[in-house]
């Protein structure tokens, strides 16, 4: 009767064969490598700034000629209405002062309406009805160096301060 285990252990190994020790060393090195890589990724994520990159608060609204007198134009990516009356221009926030829904200009009823809880505002942002606690804020609007309209959402102004162009 032969002992298979002893026989195979006594066999000389060639250079291409991997011993059990080599295999375990390679496996351990691989495991440490993966763990090290994970530690590097987690450290990088921890050290990199956790900031939100929002669009700039100042934006160009184009040339004044784009806006007819007595018009309300919604600038979707800025959530602002550019309102032009015979007195001049207003930049009115489109964000409802109740719970922050985006309002919509309703040309058929000549008002800005909030779809969430029914607040309504005049075209200049003055509150008409609904649960909104106050009128829509006005942002500073000016003429830029290139002659276009420049709106600064960081600066609110009193309603009624129209920009004359
Ligand atoms: S969010 Fe506009 S009425 Fe409630």
PDB file of C-alpha atoms and ligand atoms in Angstrom:
ATOM      1  CA  UNK A   1       0.000   0.000   0.000  1.00  0.00           C
ATOM      2  CA  UNK A   2       1.385   3.345  -1.018  1.00  0.00           C
ATOM      3  CA  UNK A   3       1.110   6.594   0.948  1.00  0.00           C
ATOM      4  CA  UNK A   4       0.093   9.153  -1.642  1.00  0.00           C
ATOM      5  CA  UNK A   5       0.766  12.194   0.554  1.00  0.00           C
ATOM      6  CA  UNK A   6       4.329  11.241   1.355  1.00  0.00           C
ATOM      7  CA  UNK A   7       5.080  10.357  -2.192  1.00  0.00           C
ATOM      8  CA  UNK A   8       3.911  13.680  -3.550  1.00  0.00           C
ATOM      9  CA  UNK A   9       5.736  15.594  -0.813  1.00  0.00           C
ATOM     10  CA  UNK A  10       8.954  13.865  -1.667  1.00  0.00           C
ATOM     11  CA  UNK A  11       8.686  14.708  -5.333  1.00  0.00           C
ATOM     12  CA  UNK A  12      11.220  17.224  -6.514  1.00  0.00           C
ATOM     13  CA  UNK A  13       9.627  20.412  -7.755  1.00  0.00           C
ATOM     14  CA  UNK A  14      10.481  22.108 -10.949  1.00  0.00           C
ATOM     15  CA  UNK A  15      11.019  25.911 -11.170  1.00  0.00           C
ATOM     16  CA  UNK A  16       7.614  26.549 -12.758  1.00  0.00           C
ATOM     17  CA  UNK A  17       5.596  24.981  -9.948  1.00  0.00           C
ATOM     18  CA  UNK A  18       4.155  27.136  -7.177  1.00  0.00           C
ATOM     19  CA  UNK A  19       4.608  25.944  -3.650  1.00  0.00           C
ATOM     20  CA  UNK A  20       1.924  26.339  -1.050  1.00  0.00           C
ATOM     21  CA  UNK A  21       4.052  28.944   0.700  1.00  0.00           C
ATOM     22  CA  UNK A  22       4.467  30.965  -2.477  1.00  0.00           C
ATOM     23  CA  UNK A  23       0.740  30.793  -3.131  1.00  0.00           C
ATOM     24  CA  UNK A  24      -0.088  32.032   0.365  1.00  0.00           C
ATOM     25  CA  UNK A  25       2.488  34.824   0.060  1.00  0.00           C
ATOM     26  CA  UNK A  26       0.990  35.920  -3.260  1.00  0.00           C
ATOM     27  CA  UNK A  27      -2.561  35.800  -1.849  1.00  0.00           C
ATOM     28  CA  UNK A  28      -1.537  37.820   1.208  1.00  0.00           C
ATOM     29  CA  UNK A  29       0.221  40.395  -0.971  1.00  0.00           C
ATOM     30  CA  UNK A  30      -2.890  40.689  -3.158  1.00  0.00           C
ATOM     31  CA  UNK A  31      -5.147  41.128  -0.131  1.00  0.00           C
ATOM     32  CA  UNK A  32      -2.873  43.819   1.313  1.00  0.00           C
ATOM     33  CA  UNK A  33      -2.761  45.532  -2.079  1.00  0.00           C
ATOM     34  CA  UNK A  34      -6.549  45.629  -2.355  1.00  0.00           C
ATOM     35  CA  UNK A  35      -6.892  46.861   1.228  1.00  0.00           C
ATOM     36  CA  UNK A  36      -4.251  49.533   0.594  1.00  0.00           C
ATOM     37  CA  UNK A  37      -6.005  50.699  -2.566  1.00  0.00           C
ATOM     38  CA  UNK A  38      -9.300  50.918  -0.673  1.00  0.00           C
ATOM     39  CA  UNK A  39      -7.622  52.969   2.048  1.00  0.00           C
ATOM     40  CA  UNK A  40      -6.209  55.359  -0.567  1.00  0.00           C
ATOM     41  CA  UNK A  41      -9.637  55.820  -2.196  1.00  0.00           C
ATOM     42  CA  UNK A  42     -11.388  56.421   1.143  1.00  0.00           C
ATOM     43  CA  UNK A  43      -8.669  58.877   2.225  1.00  0.00           C
ATOM     44  CA  UNK A  44      -8.924  60.772  -1.067  1.00  0.00           C
ATOM     45  CA  UNK A  45     -12.711  61.028  -0.721  1.00  0.00           C
ATOM     46  CA  UNK A  46     -12.314  62.216   2.869  1.00  0.00           C
ATOM     47  CA  UNK A  47      -9.775  64.902   1.975  1.00  0.00           C
ATOM     48  CA  UNK A  48     -11.479  66.205  -1.185  1.00  0.00           C
ATOM     49  CA  UNK A  49     -13.884  69.116  -0.550  1.00  0.00           C
ATOM     50  CA  UNK A  50     -17.505  68.099  -0.118  1.00  0.00           C
ATOM     51  CA  UNK A  51     -18.915  71.125  -1.930  1.00  0.00           C
ATOM     52  CA  UNK A  52     -21.893  71.698  -4.165  1.00  0.00           C
ATOM     53  CA  UNK A  53     -21.082  73.585  -7.321  1.00  0.00           C
ATOM     54  CA  UNK A  54     -24.053  75.806  -8.067  1.00  0.00           C
ATOM     55  CA  UNK A  55     -24.511  78.029 -11.080  1.00  0.00           C
ATOM     56  CA  UNK A  56     -23.329  81.632 -10.654  1.00  0.00           C
ATOM     57  CA  UNK A  57     -25.778  83.965  -8.961  1.00  0.00           C
ATOM     58  CA  UNK A  58     -25.246  86.683 -11.553  1.00  0.00           C
ATOM     59  CA  UNK A  59     -26.385  86.080 -15.099  1.00  0.00           C
ATOM     60  CA  UNK A  60     -26.762  87.886 -18.394  1.00  0.00           C
ATOM     61  CA  UNK A  61     -30.340  88.068 -19.593  1.00  0.00           C
ATOM     62  CA  UNK A  62     -29.550  89.269 -23.083  1.00  0.00           C
ATOM     63  CA  UNK A  63     -30.325  92.488 -24.842  1.00  0.00           C
ATOM     64  CA  UNK A  64     -33.249  94.641 -23.684  1.00  0.00           C
ATOM     65  CA  UNK A  65     -34.731  94.486 -27.170  1.00  0.00           C
ATOM     66  CA  UNK A  66     -35.505  90.802 -26.627  1.00  0.00           C
ATOM     67  CA  UNK A  67     -38.278  91.756 -24.227  1.00  0.00           C
ATOM     68  CA  UNK A  68     -41.393  93.523 -25.527  1.00  0.00           C
ATOM     69  CA  UNK A  69     -43.049  96.149 -23.341  1.00  0.00           C
ATOM     70  CA  UNK A  70     -45.649  94.583 -20.996  1.00  0.00           C
ATOM     71  CA  UNK A  71     -44.112  91.122 -21.204  1.00  0.00           C
ATOM     72  CA  UNK A  72     -43.180  88.474 -18.650  1.00  0.00           C
ATOM     73  CA  UNK A  73     -40.404  86.116 -19.719  1.00  0.00           C
ATOM     74  CA  UNK A  74     -39.403  83.097 -17.672  1.00  0.00           C
ATOM     75  CA  UNK A  75     -35.668  82.346 -17.596  1.00  0.00           C
ATOM     76  CA  UNK A  76     -35.877  78.659 -16.747  1.00  0.00           C
ATOM     77  CA  UNK A  77     -32.288  77.881 -15.826  1.00  0.00           C
ATOM     78  CA  UNK A  78     -32.204  80.850 -13.432  1.00  0.00           C
ATOM     79  CA  UNK A  79     -35.794  80.562 -12.122  1.00  0.00           C
ATOM     80  CA  UNK A  80     -36.331  84.263 -12.673  1.00  0.00           C
ATOM     81  CA  UNK A  81     -38.943  86.276 -14.559  1.00  0.00           C
ATOM     82  CA  UNK A  82     -37.771  89.242 -16.593  1.00  0.00           C
ATOM     83  CA  UNK A  83     -40.709  91.607 -16.496  1.00  0.00           C
ATOM     84  CA  UNK A  84     -40.818  94.602 -18.801  1.00  0.00           C
ATOM     85  CA  UNK A  85     -43.400  97.307 -18.294  1.00  0.00           C
ATOM     86  CA  UNK A  86     -43.663 100.828 -19.639  1.00  0.00           C
ATOM     87  CA  UNK A  87     -41.659 101.867 -16.531  1.00  0.00           C
ATOM     88  CA  UNK A  88     -38.743  99.557 -17.262  1.00  0.00           C
ATOM     89  CA  UNK A  89     -37.409  96.150 -16.221  1.00  0.00           C
ATOM     90  CA  UNK A  90     -37.832  94.013 -13.108  1.00  0.00           C
ATOM     91  CA  UNK A  91     -36.180  90.704 -12.293  1.00  0.00           C
ATOM     92  CA  UNK A  92     -38.654  88.717 -10.191  1.00  0.00           C
ATOM     93  CA  UNK A  93     -37.919  85.422  -8.466  1.00  0.00           C
ATOM     94  CA  UNK A  94     -39.970  82.489  -9.727  1.00  0.00           C
ATOM     95  CA  UNK A  95     -39.642  80.615  -6.432  1.00  0.00           C
ATOM     96  CA  UNK A  96     -42.832  80.697  -4.381  1.00  0.00           C
ATOM     97  CA  UNK A  97     -42.428  82.295  -0.958  1.00  0.00           C
ATOM     98  CA  UNK A  98     -44.659  79.646   0.617  1.00  0.00           C
ATOM     99  CA  UNK A  99     -42.718  76.378   0.336  1.00  0.00           C
ATOM    100  CA  UNK A 100     -40.417  77.040  -2.584  1.00  0.00           C
ATOM    101  CA  UNK A 101     -42.280  75.588  -5.548  1.00  0.00           C
ATOM    102  CA  UNK A 102     -41.508  76.986  -8.966  1.00  0.00           C
ATOM    103  CA  UNK A 103     -44.291  79.296 -10.078  1.00  0.00           C
ATOM    104  CA  UNK A 104     -45.648  79.627 -13.612  1.00  0.00           C
ATOM    105  CA  UNK A 105     -46.624  82.670 -15.625  1.00  0.00           C
ATOM    106  CA  UNK A 106     -50.257  82.388 -16.758  1.00  0.00           C
ATOM    107  CA  UNK A 107     -50.729  84.800 -19.618  1.00  0.00           C
ATOM    108  CA  UNK A 108     -54.449  83.984 -19.942  1.00  0.00           C
ATOM    109  CA  UNK A 109     -55.137  85.148 -16.377  1.00  0.00           C
ATOM    110  CA  UNK A 110     -52.270  87.663 -16.373  1.00  0.00           C
ATOM    111  CA  UNK A 111     -50.767  86.359 -13.141  1.00  0.00           C
ATOM    112  CA  UNK A 112     -47.980  84.219 -11.755  1.00  0.00           C
ATOM    113  CA  UNK A 113     -49.468  81.093 -10.186  1.00  0.00           C
ATOM    114  CA  UNK A 114     -48.008  78.479  -7.900  1.00  0.00           C
ATOM    115  CA  UNK A 115     -49.076  74.948  -8.821  1.00  0.00           C
ATOM    116  CA  UNK A 116     -48.492  73.549  -5.333  1.00  0.00           C
ATOM    117  CA  UNK A 117     -50.991  75.314  -3.055  1.00  0.00           C
ATOM    118  CA  UNK A 118     -52.579  77.917  -5.266  1.00  0.00           C
ATOM    119  CA  UNK A 119     -50.821  81.150  -4.401  1.00  0.00           C
ATOM    120  CA  UNK A 120     -51.139  83.832  -7.054  1.00  0.00           C
ATOM    121  CA  UNK A 121     -49.041  86.890  -7.740  1.00  0.00           C
ATOM    122  CA  UNK A 122     -49.290  89.865 -10.062  1.00  0.00           C
ATOM    123  CA  UNK A 123     -46.807  90.050 -12.923  1.00  0.00           C
ATOM    124  CA  UNK A 124     -44.557  92.234 -10.757  1.00  0.00           C
ATOM    125  CA  UNK A 125     -44.543  89.568  -8.030  1.00  0.00           C
ATOM    126  CA  UNK A 126     -47.045  91.246  -5.675  1.00  0.00           C
ATOM    127  CA  UNK A 127     -49.037  88.611  -3.777  1.00  0.00           C
ATOM    128  CA  UNK A 128     -52.715  88.407  -4.721  1.00  0.00           C
ATOM    129  CA  UNK A 129     -53.959  85.353  -2.803  1.00  0.00           C
ATOM    130  CA  UNK A 130     -53.010  82.005  -1.328  1.00  0.00           C
ATOM    131  CA  UNK A 131     -50.846  80.759   1.522  1.00  0.00           C
ATOM    132  CA  UNK A 132     -47.632  82.479   0.365  1.00  0.00           C
ATOM    133  CA  UNK A 133     -46.581  84.774   3.215  1.00  0.00           C
ATOM    134  CA  UNK A 134     -45.201  87.546   0.999  1.00  0.00           C
ATOM    135  CA  UNK A 135     -44.694  88.749  -2.547  1.00  0.00           C
ATOM    136  CA  UNK A 136     -42.017  87.358  -4.833  1.00  0.00           C
ATOM    137  CA  UNK A 137     -38.670  89.102  -4.276  1.00  0.00           C
ATOM    138  CA  UNK A 138     -37.093  91.356  -6.865  1.00  0.00           C
ATOM    139  CA  UNK A 139     -33.435  90.977  -7.785  1.00  0.00           C
ATOM    140  CA  UNK A 140     -31.043  93.738  -8.760  1.00  0.00           C
ATOM    141  CA  UNK A 141     -31.009  94.296 -12.502  1.00  0.00           C
ATOM    142  CA  UNK A 142     -28.636  96.557 -14.383  1.00  0.00           C
ATOM    143  CA  UNK A 143     -27.103  97.129 -17.783  1.00  0.00           C
ATOM    144  CA  UNK A 144     -23.771  95.399 -18.297  1.00  0.00           C
ATOM    145  CA  UNK A 145     -20.778  96.828 -20.143  1.00  0.00           C
ATOM    146  CA  UNK A 146     -21.855  95.123 -23.357  1.00  0.00           C
ATOM    147  CA  UNK A 147     -25.287  96.756 -23.160  1.00  0.00           C
ATOM    148  CA  UNK A 148     -27.221  93.663 -22.074  1.00  0.00           C
ATOM    149  CA  UNK A 149     -29.273  93.076 -18.958  1.00  0.00           C
ATOM    150  CA  UNK A 150     -27.409  91.795 -15.924  1.00  0.00           C
ATOM    151  CA  UNK A 151     -29.301  90.193 -13.018  1.00  0.00           C
ATOM    152  CA  UNK A 152     -27.744  89.675  -9.591  1.00  0.00           C
ATOM    153  CA  UNK A 153     -29.675  87.112  -7.551  1.00  0.00           C
ATOM    154  CA  UNK A 154     -27.499  87.808  -4.512  1.00  0.00           C
ATOM    155  CA  UNK A 155     -29.015  91.263  -4.153  1.00  0.00           C
ATOM    156  CA  UNK A 156     -32.719  91.809  -3.594  1.00  0.00           C
ATOM    157  CA  UNK A 157     -34.218  95.233  -4.154  1.00  0.00           C
ATOM    158  CA  UNK A 158     -37.453  96.889  -3.154  1.00  0.00           C
ATOM    159  CA  UNK A 159     -40.299  96.321  -5.609  1.00  0.00           C
ATOM    160  CA  UNK A 160     -40.958  99.288  -7.833  1.00  0.00           C
ATOM    161  CA  UNK A 161     -37.305  99.995  -8.642  1.00  0.00           C
ATOM    162  CA  UNK A 162     -37.561  99.504 -12.365  1.00  0.00           C
ATOM    163  CA  UNK A 163     -34.500  99.628 -14.563  1.00  0.00           C
ATOM    164  CA  UNK A 164     -35.036 102.178 -17.302  1.00  0.00           C
ATOM    165  CA  UNK A 165     -33.215 101.347 -20.516  1.00  0.00           C
TER     166      UNK A 165
HETATM  167  S1  LIG B   1     -45.422  76.463  -2.444  1.00  0.00           S
HETATM  168 FE1  LIG B   1     -46.478  77.940  -3.552  1.00  0.00          FE
HETATM  169  S2  LIG B   1     -48.371  78.053  -2.580  1.00  0.00           S
HETATM  170 FE2  LIG B   1     -47.313  76.558  -1.479  1.00  0.00          FE
END
